[in-house]
mmCIF file with all atom_site columns, C-alpha atoms in Angstrom:
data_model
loop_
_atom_site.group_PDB
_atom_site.id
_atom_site.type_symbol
_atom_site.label_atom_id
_atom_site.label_alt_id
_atom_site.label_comp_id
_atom_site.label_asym_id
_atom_site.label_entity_id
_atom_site.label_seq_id
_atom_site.pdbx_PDB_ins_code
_atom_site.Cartn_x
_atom_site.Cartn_y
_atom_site.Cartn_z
_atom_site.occupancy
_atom_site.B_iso_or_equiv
_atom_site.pdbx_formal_charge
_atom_site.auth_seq_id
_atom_site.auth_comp_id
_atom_site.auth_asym_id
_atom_site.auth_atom_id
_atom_site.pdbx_PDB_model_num
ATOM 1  C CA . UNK A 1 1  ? 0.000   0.000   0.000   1.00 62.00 ? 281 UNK A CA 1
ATOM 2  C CA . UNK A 1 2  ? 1.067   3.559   -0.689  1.00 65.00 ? 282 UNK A CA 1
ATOM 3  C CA . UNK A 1 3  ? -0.015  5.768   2.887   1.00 70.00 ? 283 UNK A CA 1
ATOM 4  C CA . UNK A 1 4  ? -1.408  9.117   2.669   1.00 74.00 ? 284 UNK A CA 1
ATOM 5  C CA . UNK A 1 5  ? -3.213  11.049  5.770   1.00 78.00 ? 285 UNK A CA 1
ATOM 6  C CA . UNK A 1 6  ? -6.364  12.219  3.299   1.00 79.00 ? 286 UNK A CA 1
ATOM 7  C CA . UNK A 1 7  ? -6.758  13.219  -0.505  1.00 83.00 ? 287 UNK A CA 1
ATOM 8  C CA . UNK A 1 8  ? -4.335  14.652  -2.470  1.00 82.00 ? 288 UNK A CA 1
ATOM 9  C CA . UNK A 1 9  ? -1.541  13.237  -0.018  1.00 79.00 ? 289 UNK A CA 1
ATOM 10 C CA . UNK A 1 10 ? -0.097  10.130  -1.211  1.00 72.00 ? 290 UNK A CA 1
ATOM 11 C CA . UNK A 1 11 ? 3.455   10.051  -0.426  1.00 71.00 ? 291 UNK A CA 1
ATOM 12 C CA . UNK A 1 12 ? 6.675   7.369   -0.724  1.00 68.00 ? 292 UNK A CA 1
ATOM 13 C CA . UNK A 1 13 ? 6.183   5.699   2.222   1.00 70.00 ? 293 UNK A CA 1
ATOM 14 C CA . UNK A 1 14 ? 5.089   1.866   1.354   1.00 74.00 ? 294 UNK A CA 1
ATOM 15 C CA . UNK A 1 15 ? 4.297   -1.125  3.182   1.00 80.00 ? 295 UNK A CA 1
ATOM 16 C CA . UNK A 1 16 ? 3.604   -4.580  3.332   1.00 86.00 ? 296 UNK A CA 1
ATOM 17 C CA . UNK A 1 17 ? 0.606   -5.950  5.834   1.00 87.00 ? 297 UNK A CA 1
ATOM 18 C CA . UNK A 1 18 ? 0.803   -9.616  7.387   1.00 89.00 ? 298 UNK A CA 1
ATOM 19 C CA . UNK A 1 19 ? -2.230  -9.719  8.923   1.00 88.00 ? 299 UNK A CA 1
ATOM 20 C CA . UNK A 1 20 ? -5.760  -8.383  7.878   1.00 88.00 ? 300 UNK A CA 1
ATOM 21 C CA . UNK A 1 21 ? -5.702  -4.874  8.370   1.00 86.00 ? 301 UNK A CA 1
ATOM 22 C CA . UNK A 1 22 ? -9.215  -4.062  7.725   1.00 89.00 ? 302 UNK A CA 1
ATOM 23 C CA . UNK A 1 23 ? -9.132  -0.660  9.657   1.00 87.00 ? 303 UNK A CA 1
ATOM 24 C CA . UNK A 1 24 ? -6.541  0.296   6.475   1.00 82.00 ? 304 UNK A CA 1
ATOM 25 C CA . UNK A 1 25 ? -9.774  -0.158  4.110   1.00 83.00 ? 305 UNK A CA 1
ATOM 26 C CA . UNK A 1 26 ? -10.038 2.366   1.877   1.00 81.00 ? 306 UNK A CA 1
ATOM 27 C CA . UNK A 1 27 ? -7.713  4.445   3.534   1.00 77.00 ? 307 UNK A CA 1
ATOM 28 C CA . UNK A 1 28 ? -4.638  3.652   1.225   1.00 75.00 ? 308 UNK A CA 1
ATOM 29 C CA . UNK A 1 29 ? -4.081  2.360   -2.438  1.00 74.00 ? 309 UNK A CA 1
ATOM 30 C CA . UNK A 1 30 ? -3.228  -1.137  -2.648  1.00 76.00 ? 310 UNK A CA 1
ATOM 31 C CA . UNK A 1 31 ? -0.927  -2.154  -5.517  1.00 77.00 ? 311 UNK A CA 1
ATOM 32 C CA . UNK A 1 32 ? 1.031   -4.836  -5.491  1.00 82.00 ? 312 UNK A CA 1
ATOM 33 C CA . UNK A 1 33 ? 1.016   -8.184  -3.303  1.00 85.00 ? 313 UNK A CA 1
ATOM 34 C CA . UNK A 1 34 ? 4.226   -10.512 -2.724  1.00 88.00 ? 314 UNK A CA 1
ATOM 35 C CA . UNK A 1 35 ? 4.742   -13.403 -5.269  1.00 87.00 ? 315 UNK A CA 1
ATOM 36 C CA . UNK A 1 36 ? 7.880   -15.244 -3.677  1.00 89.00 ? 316 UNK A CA 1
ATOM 37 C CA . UNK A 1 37 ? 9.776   -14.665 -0.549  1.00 90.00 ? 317 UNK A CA 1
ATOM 38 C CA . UNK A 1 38 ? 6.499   -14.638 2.116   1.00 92.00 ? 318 UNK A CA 1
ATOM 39 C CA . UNK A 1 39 ? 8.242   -16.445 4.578   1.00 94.00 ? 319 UNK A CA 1
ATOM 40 C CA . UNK A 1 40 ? 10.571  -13.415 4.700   1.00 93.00 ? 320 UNK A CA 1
ATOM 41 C CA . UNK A 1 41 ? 7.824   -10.531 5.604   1.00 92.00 ? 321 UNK A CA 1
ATOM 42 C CA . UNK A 1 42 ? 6.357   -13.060 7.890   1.00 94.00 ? 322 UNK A CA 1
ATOM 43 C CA . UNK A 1 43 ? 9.746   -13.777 9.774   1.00 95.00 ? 323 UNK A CA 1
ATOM 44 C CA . UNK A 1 44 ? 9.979   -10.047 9.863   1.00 94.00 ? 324 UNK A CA 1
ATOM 45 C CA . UNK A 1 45 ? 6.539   -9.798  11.384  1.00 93.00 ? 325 UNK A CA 1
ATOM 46 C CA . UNK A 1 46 ? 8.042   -11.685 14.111  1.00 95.00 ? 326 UNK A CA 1
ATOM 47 C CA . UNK A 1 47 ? 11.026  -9.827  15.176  1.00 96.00 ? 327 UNK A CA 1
ATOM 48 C CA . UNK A 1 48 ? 10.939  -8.560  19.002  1.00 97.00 ? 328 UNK A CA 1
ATOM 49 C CA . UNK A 1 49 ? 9.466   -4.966  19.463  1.00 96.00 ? 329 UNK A CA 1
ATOM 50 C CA . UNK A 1 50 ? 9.831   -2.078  21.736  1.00 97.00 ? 330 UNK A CA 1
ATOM 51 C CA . UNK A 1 51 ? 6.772   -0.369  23.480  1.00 97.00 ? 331 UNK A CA 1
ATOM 52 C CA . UNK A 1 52 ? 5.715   1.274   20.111  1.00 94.00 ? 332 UNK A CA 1
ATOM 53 C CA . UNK A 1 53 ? 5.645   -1.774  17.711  1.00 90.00 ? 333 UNK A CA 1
ATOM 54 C CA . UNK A 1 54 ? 9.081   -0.910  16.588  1.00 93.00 ? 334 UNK A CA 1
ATOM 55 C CA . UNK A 1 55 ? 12.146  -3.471  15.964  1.00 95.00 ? 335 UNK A CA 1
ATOM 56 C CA . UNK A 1 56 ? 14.625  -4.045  18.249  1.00 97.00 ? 336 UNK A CA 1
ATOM 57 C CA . UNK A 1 57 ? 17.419  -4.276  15.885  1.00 95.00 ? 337 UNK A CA 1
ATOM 58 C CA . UNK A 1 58 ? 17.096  -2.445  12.567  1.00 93.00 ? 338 UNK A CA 1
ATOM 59 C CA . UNK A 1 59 ? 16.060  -4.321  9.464   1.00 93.00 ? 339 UNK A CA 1
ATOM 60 C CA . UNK A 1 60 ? 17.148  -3.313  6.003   1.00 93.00 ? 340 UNK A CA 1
ATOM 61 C CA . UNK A 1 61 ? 15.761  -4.839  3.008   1.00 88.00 ? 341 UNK A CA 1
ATOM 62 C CA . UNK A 1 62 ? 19.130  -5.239  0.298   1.00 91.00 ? 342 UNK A CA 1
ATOM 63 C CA . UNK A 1 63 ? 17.161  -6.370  -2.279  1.00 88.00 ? 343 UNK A CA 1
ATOM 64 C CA . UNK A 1 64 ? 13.841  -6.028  -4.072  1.00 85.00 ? 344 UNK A CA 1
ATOM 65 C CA . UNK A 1 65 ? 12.512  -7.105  -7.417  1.00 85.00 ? 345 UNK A CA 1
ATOM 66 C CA . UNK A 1 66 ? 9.358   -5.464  -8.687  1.00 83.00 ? 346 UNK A CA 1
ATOM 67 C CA . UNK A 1 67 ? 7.567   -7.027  -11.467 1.00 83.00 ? 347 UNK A CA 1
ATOM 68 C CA . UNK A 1 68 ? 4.677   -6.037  -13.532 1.00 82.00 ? 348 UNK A CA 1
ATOM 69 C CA . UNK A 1 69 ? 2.232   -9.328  -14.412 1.00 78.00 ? 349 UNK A CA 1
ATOM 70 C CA . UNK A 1 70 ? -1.004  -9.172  -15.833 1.00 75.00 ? 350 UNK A CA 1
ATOM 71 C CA . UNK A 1 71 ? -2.597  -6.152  -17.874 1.00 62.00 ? 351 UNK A CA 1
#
């Protein structure tokens, strides 16, 4: 999903949901879903936390691939 705080304001931030989020319902504009490599955003899901949902330990993501399927 792309986040924005209302119309007009869609910004750079993106992020991937591992749970139903349904409170996220037409709030943001869902583009893409994961096609390999799930077991990686759920392992990340399941990182320890601080007090504000936060990791621990930092996680960087090296690599990405995007690809466009379908029409």
């Amino acid at each position: 999903a792309m986040a924005n705080s209302g119309p007009n304001t869609n910004g750079s931030q993106f992020f991937i949901t591992t749970d139903p989020t349904p409170h996220l319902n037409g709030a943001h504009t869902i583009f893409g879903r994961i096609l390999n490599g799930q077991e990686v955003a759920d392992a990340i899901s399941k990182v320890p936390k601080d007090q504000n949902g936060r990791p621990i330990q930092p996680i960087t993501i090296e690599t990405i691939q995007i690809a466009k399927t379908g029409g």
